[in-house]
PDB file of C-alpha atoms in Angstrom:
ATOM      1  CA  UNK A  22       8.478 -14.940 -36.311  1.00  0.00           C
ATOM      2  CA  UNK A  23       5.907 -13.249 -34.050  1.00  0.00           C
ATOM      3  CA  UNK A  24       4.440 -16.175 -31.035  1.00  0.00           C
ATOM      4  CA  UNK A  25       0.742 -15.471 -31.938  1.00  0.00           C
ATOM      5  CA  UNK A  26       0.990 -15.814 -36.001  1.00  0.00           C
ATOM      6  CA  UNK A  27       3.991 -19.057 -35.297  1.00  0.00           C
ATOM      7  CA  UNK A  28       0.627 -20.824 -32.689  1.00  0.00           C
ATOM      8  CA  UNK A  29      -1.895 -19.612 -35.385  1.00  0.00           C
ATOM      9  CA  UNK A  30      -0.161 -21.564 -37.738  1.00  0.00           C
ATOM     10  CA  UNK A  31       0.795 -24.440 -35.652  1.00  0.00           C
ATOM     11  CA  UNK A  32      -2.821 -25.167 -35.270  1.00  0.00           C
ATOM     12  CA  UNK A  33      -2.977 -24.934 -31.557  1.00  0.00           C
ATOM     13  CA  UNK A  34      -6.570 -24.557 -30.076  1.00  0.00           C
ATOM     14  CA  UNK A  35      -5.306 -22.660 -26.681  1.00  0.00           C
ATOM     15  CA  UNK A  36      -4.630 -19.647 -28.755  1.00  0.00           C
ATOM     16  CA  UNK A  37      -6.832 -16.765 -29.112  1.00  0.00           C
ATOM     17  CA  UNK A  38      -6.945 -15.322 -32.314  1.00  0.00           C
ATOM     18  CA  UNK A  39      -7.543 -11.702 -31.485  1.00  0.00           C
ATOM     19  CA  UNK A  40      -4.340 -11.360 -29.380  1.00  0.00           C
ATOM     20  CA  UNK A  41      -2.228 -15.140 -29.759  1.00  0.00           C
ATOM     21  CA  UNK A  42      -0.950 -16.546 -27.121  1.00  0.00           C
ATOM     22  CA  UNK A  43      -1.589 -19.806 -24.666  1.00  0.00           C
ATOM     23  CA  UNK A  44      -3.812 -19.127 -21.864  1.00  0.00           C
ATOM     24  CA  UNK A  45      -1.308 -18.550 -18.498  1.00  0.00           C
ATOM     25  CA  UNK A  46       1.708 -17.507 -20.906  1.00  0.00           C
ATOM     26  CA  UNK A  47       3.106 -13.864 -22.175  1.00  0.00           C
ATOM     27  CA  UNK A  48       3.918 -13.550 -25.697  1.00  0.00           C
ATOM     28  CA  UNK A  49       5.157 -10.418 -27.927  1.00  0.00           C
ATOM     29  CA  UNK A  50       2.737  -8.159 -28.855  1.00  0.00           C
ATOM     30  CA  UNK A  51       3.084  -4.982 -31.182  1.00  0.00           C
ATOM     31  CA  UNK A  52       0.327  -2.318 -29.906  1.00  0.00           C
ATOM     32  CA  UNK A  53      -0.375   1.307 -30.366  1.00  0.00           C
ATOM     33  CA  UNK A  54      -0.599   2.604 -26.404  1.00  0.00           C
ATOM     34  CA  UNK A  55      -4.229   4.168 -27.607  1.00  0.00           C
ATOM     35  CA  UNK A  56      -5.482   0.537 -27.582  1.00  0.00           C
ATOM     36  CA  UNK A  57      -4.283  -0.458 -23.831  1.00  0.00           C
ATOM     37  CA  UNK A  58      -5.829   0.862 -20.376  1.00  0.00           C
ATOM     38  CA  UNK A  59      -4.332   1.329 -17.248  1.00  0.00           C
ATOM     39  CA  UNK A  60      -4.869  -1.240 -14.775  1.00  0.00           C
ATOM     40  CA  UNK A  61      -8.063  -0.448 -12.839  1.00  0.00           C
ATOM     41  CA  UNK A  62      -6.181  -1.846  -9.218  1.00  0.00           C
ATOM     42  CA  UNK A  63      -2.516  -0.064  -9.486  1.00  0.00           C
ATOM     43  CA  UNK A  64      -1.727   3.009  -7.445  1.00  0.00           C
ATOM     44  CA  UNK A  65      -2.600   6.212  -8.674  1.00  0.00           C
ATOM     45  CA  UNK A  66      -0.095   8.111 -11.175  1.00  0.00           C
ATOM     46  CA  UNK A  67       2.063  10.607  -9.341  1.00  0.00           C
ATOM     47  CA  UNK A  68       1.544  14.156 -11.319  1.00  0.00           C
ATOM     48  CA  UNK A  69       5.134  15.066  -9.505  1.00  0.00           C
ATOM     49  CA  UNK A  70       6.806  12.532 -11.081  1.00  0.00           C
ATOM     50  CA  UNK A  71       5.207  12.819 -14.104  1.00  0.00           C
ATOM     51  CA  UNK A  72       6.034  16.586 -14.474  1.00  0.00           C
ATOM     52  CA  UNK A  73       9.738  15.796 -13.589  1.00  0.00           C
ATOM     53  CA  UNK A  74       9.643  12.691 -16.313  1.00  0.00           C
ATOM     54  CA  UNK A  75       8.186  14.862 -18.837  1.00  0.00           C
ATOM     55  CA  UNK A  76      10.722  17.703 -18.586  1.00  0.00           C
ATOM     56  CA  UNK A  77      13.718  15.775 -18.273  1.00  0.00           C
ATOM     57  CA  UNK A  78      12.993  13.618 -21.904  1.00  0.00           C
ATOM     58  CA  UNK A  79       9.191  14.102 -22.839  1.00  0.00           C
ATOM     59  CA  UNK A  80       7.805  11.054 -24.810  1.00  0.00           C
ATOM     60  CA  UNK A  81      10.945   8.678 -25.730  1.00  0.00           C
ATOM     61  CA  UNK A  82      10.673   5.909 -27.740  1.00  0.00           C
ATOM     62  CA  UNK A  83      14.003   4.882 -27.229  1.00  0.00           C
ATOM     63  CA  UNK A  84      13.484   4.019 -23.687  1.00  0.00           C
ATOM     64  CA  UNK A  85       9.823   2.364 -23.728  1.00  0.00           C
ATOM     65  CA  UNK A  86      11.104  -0.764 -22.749  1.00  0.00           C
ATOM     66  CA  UNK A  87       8.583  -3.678 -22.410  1.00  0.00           C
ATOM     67  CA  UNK A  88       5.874  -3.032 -20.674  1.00  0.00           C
ATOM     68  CA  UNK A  89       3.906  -5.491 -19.077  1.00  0.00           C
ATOM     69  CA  UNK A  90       0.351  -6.312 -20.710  1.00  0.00           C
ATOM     70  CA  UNK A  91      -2.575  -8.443 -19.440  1.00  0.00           C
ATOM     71  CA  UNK A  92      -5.818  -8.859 -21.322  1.00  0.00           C
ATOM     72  CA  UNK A  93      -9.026  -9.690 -19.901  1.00  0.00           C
ATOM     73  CA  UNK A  94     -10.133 -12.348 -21.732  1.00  0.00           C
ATOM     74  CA  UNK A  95     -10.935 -14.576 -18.316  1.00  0.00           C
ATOM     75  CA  UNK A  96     -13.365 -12.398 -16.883  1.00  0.00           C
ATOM     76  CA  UNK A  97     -10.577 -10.429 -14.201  1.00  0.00           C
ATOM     77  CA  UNK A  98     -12.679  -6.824 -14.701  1.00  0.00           C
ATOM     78  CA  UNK A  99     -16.244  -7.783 -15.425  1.00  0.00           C
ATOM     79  CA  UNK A 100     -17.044  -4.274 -15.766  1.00  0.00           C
ATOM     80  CA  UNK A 101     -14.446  -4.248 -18.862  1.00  0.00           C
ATOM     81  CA  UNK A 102     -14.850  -5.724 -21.949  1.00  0.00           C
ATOM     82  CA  UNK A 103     -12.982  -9.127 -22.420  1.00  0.00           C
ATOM     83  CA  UNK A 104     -10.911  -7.594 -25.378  1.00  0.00           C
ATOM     84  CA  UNK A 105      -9.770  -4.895 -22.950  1.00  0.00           C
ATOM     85  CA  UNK A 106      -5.763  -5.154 -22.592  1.00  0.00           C
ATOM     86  CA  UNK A 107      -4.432  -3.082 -18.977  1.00  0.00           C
ATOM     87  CA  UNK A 108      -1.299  -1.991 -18.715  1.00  0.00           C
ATOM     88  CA  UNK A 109       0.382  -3.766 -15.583  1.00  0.00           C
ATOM     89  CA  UNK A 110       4.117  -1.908 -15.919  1.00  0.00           C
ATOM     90  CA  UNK A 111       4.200   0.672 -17.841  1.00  0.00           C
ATOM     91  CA  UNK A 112       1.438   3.240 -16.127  1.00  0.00           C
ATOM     92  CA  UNK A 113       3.403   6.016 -16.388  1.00  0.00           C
ATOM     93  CA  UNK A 114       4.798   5.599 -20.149  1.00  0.00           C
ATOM     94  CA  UNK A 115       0.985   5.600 -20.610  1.00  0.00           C
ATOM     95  CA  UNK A 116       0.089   8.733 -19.225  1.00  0.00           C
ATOM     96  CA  UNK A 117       3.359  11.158 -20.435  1.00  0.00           C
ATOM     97  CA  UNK A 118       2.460   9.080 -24.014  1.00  0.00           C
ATOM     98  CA  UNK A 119      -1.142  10.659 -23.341  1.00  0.00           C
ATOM     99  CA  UNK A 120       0.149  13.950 -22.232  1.00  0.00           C
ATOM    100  CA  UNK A 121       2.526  14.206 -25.544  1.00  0.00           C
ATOM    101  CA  UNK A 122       0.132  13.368 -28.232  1.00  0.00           C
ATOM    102  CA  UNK A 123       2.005   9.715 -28.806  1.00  0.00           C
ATOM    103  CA  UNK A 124      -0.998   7.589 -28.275  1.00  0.00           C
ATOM    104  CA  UNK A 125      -0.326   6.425 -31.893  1.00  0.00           C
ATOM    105  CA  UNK A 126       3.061   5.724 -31.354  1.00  0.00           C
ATOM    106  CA  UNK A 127       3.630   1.342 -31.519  1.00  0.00           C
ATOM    107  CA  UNK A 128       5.481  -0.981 -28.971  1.00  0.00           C
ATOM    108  CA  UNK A 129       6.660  -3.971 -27.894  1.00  0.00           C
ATOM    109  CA  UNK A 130       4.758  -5.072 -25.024  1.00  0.00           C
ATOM    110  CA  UNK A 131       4.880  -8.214 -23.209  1.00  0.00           C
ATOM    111  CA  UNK A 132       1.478  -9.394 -23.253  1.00  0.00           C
ATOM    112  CA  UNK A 133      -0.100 -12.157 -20.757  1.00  0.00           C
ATOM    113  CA  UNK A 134      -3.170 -13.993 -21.646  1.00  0.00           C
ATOM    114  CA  UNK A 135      -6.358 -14.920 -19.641  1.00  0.00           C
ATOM    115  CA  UNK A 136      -4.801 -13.874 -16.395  1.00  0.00           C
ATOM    116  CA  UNK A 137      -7.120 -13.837 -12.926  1.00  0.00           C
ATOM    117  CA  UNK A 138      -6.901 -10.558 -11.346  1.00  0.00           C
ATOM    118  CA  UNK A 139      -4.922 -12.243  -8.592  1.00  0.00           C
ATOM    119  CA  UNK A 140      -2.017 -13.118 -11.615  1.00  0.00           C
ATOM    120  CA  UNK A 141      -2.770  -9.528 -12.647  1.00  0.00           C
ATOM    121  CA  UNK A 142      -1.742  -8.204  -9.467  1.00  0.00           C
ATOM    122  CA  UNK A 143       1.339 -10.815  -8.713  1.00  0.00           C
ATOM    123  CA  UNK A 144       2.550  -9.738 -12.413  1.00  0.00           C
ATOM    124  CA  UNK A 145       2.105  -6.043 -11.709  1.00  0.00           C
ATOM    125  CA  UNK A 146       4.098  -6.424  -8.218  1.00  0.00           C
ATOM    126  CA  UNK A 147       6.871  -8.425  -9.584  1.00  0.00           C
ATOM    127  CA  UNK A 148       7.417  -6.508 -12.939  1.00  0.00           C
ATOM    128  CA  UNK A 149       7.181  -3.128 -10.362  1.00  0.00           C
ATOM    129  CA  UNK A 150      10.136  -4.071  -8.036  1.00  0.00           C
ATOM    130  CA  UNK A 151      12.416  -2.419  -9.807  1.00  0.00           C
ATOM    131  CA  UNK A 152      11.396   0.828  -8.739  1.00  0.00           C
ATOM    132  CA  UNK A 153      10.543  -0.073  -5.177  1.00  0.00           C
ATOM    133  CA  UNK A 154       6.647   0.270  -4.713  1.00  0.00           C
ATOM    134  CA  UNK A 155       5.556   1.731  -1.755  1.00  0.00           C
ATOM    135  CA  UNK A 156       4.912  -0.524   1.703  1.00  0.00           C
ATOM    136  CA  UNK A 157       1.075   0.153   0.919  1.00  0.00           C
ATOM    137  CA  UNK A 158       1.154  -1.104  -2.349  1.00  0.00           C
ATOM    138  CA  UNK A 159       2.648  -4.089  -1.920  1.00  0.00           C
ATOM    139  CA  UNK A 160       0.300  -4.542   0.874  1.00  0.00           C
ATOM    140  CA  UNK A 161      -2.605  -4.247  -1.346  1.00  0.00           C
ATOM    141  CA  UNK A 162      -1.679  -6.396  -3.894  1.00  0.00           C
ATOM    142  CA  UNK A 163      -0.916  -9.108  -1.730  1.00  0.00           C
ATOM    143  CA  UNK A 164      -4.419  -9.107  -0.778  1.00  0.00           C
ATOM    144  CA  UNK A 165      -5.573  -9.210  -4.114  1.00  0.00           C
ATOM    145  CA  UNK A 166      -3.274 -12.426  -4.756  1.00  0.00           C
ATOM    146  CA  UNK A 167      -5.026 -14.156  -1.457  1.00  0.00           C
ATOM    147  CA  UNK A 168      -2.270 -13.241   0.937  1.00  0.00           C
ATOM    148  CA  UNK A 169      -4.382 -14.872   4.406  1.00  0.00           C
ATOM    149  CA  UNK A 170      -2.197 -12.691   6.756  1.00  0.00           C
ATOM    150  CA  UNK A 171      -3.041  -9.629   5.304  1.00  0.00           C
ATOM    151  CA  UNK A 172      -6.541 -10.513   3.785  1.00  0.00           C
ATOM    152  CA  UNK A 173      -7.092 -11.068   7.818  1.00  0.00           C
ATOM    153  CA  UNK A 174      -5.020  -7.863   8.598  1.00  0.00           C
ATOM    154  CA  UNK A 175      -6.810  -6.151   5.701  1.00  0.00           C
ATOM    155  CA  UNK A 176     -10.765  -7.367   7.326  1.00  0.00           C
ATOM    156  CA  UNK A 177     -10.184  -5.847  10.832  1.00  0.00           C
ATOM    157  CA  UNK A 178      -8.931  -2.242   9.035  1.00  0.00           C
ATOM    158  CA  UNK A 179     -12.255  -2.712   7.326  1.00  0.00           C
ATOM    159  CA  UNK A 180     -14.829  -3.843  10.340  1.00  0.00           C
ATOM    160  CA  UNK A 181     -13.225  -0.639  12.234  1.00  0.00           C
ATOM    161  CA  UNK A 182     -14.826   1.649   8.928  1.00  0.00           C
ATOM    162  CA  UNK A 183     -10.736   2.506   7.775  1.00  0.00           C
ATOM    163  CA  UNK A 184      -8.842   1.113   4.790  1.00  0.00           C
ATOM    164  CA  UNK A 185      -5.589   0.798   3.641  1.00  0.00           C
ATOM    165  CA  UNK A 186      -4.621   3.689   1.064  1.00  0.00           C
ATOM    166  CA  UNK A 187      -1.691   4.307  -1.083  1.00  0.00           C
ATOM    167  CA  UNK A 188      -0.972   7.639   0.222  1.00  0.00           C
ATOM    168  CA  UNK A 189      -2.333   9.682   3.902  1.00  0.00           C
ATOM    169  CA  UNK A 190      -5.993   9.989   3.001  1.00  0.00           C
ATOM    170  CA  UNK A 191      -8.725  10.429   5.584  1.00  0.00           C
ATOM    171  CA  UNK A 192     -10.013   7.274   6.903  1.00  0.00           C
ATOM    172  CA  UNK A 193      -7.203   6.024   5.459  1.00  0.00           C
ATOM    173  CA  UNK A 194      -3.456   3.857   6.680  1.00  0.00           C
ATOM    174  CA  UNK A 195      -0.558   3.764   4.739  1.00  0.00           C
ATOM    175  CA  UNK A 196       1.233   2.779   7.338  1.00  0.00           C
ATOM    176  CA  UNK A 197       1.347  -1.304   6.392  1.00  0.00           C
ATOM    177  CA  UNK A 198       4.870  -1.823   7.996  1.00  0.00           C
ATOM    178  CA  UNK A 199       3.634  -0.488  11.239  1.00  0.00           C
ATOM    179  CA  UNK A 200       0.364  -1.952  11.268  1.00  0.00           C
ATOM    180  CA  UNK A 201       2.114  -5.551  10.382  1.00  0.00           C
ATOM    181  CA  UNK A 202       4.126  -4.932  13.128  1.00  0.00           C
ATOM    182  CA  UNK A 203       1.613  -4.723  15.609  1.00  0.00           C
ATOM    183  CA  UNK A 204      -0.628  -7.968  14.377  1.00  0.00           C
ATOM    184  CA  UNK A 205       2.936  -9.623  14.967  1.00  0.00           C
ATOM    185  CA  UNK A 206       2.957  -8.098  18.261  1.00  0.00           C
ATOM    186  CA  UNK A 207      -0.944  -8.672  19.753  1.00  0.00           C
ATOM    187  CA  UNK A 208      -3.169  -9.722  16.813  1.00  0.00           C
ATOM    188  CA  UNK A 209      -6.674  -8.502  16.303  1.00  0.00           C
ATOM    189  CA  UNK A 210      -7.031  -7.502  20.049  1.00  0.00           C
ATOM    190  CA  UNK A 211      -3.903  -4.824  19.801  1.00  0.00           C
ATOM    191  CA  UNK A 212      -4.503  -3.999  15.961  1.00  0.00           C
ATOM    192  CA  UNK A 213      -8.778  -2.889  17.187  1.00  0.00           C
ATOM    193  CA  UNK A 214      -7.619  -1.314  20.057  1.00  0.00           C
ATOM    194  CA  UNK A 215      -4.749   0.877  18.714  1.00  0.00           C
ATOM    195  CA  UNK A 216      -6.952   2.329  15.444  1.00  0.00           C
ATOM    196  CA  UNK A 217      -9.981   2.772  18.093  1.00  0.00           C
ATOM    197  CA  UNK A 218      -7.711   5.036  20.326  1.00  0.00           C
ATOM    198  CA  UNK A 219      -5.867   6.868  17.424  1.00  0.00           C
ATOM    199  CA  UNK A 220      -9.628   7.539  16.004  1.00  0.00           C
ATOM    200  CA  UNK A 221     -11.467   8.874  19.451  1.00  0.00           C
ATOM    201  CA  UNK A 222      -8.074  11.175  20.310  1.00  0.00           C
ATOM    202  CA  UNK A 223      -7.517  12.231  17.033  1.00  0.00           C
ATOM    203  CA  UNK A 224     -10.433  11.568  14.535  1.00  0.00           C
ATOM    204  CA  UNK A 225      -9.505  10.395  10.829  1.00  0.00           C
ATOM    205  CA  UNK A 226      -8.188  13.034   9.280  1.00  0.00           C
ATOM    206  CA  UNK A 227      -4.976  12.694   7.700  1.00  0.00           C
ATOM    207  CA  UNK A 228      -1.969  13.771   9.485  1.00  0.00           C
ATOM    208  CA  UNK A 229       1.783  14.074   8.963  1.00  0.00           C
ATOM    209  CA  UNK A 230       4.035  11.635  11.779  1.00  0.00           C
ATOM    210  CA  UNK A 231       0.934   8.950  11.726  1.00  0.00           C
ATOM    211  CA  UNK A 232       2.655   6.059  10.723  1.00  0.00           C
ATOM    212  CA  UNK A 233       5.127   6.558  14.258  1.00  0.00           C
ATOM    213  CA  UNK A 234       2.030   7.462  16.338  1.00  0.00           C
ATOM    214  CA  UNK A 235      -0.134   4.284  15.499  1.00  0.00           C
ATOM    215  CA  UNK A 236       3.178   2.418  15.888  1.00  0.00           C
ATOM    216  CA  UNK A 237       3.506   4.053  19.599  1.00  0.00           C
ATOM    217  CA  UNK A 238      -0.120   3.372  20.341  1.00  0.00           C
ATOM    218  CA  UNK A 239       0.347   0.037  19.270  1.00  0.00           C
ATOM    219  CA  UNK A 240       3.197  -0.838  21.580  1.00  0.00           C
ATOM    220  CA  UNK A 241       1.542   0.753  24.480  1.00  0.00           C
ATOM    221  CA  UNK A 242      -1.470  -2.029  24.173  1.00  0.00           C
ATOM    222  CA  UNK A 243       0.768  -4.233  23.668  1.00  0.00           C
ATOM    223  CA  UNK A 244       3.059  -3.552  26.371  1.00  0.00           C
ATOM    224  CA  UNK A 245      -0.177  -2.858  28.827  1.00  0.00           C
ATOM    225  CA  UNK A 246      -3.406  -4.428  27.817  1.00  0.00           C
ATOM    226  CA  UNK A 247      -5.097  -3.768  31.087  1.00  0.00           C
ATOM    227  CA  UNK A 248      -5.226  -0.391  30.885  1.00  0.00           C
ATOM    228  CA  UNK A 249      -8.312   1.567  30.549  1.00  0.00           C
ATOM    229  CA  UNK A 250      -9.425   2.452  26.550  1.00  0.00           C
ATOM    230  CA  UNK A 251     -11.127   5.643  28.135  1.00  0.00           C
ATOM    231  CA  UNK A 252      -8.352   6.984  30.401  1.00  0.00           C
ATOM    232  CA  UNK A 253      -6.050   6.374  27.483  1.00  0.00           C
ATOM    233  CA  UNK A 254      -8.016   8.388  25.253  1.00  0.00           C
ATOM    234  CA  UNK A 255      -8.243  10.965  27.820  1.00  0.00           C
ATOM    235  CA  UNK A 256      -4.286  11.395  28.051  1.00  0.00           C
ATOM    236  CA  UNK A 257      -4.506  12.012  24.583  1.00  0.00           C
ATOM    237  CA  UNK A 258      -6.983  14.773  24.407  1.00  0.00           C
ATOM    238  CA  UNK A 259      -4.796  17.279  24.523  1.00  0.00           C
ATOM    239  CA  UNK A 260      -2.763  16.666  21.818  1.00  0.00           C
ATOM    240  CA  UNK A 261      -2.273  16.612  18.423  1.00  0.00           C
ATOM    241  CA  UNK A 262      -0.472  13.591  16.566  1.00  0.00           C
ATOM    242  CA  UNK A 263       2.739  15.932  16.009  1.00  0.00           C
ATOM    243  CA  UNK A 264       2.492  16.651  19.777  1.00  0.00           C
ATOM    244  CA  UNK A 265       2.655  12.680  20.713  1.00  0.00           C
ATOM    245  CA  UNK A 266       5.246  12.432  18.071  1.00  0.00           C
ATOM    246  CA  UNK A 267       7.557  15.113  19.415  1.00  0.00           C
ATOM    247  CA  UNK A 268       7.192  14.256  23.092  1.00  0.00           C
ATOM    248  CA  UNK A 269       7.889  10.445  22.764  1.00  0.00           C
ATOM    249  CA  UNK A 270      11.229  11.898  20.489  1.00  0.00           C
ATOM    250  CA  UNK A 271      12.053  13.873  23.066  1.00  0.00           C
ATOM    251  CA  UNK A 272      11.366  11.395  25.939  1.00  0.00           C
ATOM    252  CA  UNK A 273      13.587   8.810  23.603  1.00  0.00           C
ATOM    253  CA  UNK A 274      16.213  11.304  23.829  1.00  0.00           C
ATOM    254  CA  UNK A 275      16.546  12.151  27.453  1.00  0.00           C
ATOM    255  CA  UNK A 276      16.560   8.326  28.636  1.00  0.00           C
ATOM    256  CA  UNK A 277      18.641   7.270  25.413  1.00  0.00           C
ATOM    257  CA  UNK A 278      15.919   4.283  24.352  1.00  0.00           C
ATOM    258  CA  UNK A 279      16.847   2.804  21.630  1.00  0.00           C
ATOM    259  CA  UNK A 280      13.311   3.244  19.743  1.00  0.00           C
ATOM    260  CA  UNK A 281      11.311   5.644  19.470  1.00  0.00           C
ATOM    261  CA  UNK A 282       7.788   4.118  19.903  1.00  0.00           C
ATOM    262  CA  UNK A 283       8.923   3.563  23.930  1.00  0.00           C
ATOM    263  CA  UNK A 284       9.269   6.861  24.008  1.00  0.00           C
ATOM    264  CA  UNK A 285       5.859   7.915  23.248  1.00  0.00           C
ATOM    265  CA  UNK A 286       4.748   4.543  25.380  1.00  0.00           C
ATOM    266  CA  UNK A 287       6.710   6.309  28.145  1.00  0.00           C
ATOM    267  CA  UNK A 288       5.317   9.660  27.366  1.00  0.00           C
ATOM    268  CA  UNK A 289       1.344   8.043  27.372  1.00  0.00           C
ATOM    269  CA  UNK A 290       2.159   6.394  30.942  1.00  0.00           C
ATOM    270  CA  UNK A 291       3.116   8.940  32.352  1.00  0.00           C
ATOM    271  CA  UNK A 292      -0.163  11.117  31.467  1.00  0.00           C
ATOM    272  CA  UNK A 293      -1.997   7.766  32.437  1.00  0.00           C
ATOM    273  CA  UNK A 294      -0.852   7.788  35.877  1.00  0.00           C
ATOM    274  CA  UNK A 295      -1.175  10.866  36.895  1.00  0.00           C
ATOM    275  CA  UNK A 296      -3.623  11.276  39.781  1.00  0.00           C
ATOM    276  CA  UNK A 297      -3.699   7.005  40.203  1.00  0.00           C
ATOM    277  CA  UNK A 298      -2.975   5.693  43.603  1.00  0.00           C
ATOM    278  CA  UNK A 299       0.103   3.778  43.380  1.00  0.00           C
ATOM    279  CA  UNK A 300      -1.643   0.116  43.258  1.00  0.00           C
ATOM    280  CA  UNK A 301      -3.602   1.564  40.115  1.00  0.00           C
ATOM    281  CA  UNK A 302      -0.674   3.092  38.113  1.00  0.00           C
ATOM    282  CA  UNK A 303       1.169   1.618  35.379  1.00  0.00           C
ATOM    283  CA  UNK A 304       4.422   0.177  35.520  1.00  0.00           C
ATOM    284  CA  UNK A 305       7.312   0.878  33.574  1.00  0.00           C
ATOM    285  CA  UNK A 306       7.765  -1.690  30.913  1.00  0.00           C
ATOM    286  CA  UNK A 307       9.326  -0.989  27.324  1.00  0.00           C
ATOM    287  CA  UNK A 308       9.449  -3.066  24.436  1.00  0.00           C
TER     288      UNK A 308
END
């Protein structure tokens, strides 16, 4: 017997009569994917992967699975009604079911009831692991479910006018691992400093080999946080982030470090120094 009409009969006054179910708990739910919505907070949909899903099998019933549900009957989305239901796994079955004229095919979905967007998001994360999201998306939606670390991580991206982003975007970091990293390392002080430099040497545009560079920026102010923001920037102005990137591999190379960020640490103290008396030049020191 379906959950909602078994609770409907059972008399129980937790259960919504629109959709069934106990506040907090998932039941069954048979739904045409024309009556669902993608969650307003998940990563946008990949048109690459999309394209390749699309020609290998096109719209499948077969292999729809159970997709994860969540109404909004608690208030989550203000801005969306409270019978709105958002898809939390199951984005991409949406859109090729969009793109093939299924919208009024029927499913199984597994649908939770009078969620918080923070449940939303911890629902959406776990029933996602499958497929391995992305180091910025996980990020994210630990923020949304209250994660202090990152909420704290998350503020001092924000005070410095940059945010975190799914994919390279101007004004944008996707690199979370690195950026972790280096509030492990040095906290706010290192984390400020490091997006301040990258910014003033090489602006906010998005660029390809970012992720090492803010890493190798990182390690220098952590590995020398008496150096002068200005001079740094300086040594910088005449390259690009590929050129930093290249340099510290090189520089790796030729003195066999084991990681790659001392290289560009080594490569950035060496520009540093250069026309410094010897009491005003930077030691060597790796990390």
């Amino acid at each position: 017997m379906d959950t909602a009409v078994d609770n409907r009969q059972n008399g129980s006054n937790q259960t919504d009569p629109s959709v069934g179910g106990v506040a907090g708990e998932a039941v069954s739910r048979r739904i045409k994917w024309a009556e669902v919505t993608s969650f307003p907070e998940n990563p946008p949909i990949s048109d690459n992967r999309i394209a390749r899903l699309r020609k290998a099998r096109g719209y499948d019933h077969n292999i729809i699975g159970t997709p994860e549900l969540a109404d909004n009957s608690a208030g989550a989305f203000p801005d969306y009604p409270p019978e709105t239901i958002f898809v939390l796994d199951g984005n991409n079955r949406l859109q090729i079911a969009r793109l093939e004229n299924a919208l009024d095919k029927e499913f199984i979905g597994k649908l939770w009831r009078g969620l918080s967007r923070e449940q939303m998001h911890e629902r959406a994360l776990g029933g996602n692991d499958r497929r391995t999201p992305k180091p910025a998306e996980r990020f994210l939606r630990r923020v949304a479910m209250g994660d202090v670390r990152l909420r704290q991580i998350n503020a001092v991206i924000e005070e410095m006018n940059w945010r975190v982003t799914y994919e390279r975007a101007d004004g944008g970091l996707s690199c979370t691992h690195e950026i972790e990293w280096l509030w492990d390392q040095g906290g706010r002080t290192v984390l400020t400093k490091t997006i301040e430099t990258y910014e003033a040497a090489f602006g906010r545009s998005a660029q390809s080999r970012q992720a090492n560079v803010v890493k190798g920026i990182g390690a220098f102010w952590v590995l020398y946080p008496e150096a002068d923001i200005a001079r740094v920037v300086s040594c910088l102005d005449e390259l690009g982030v590929k050129d930093l990137f290249e340099l510290g591999r090189s520089r790796r190379n030729d003195l066999s470090m084991a990681h790659l960020h001392n290289g560009m640490v080594d490569v950035m103290r060496h520009r540093y120094n250069k026309g410094l008396g010897r009491e005003s030049r930077l030691p060597e020191r790796r990390l």
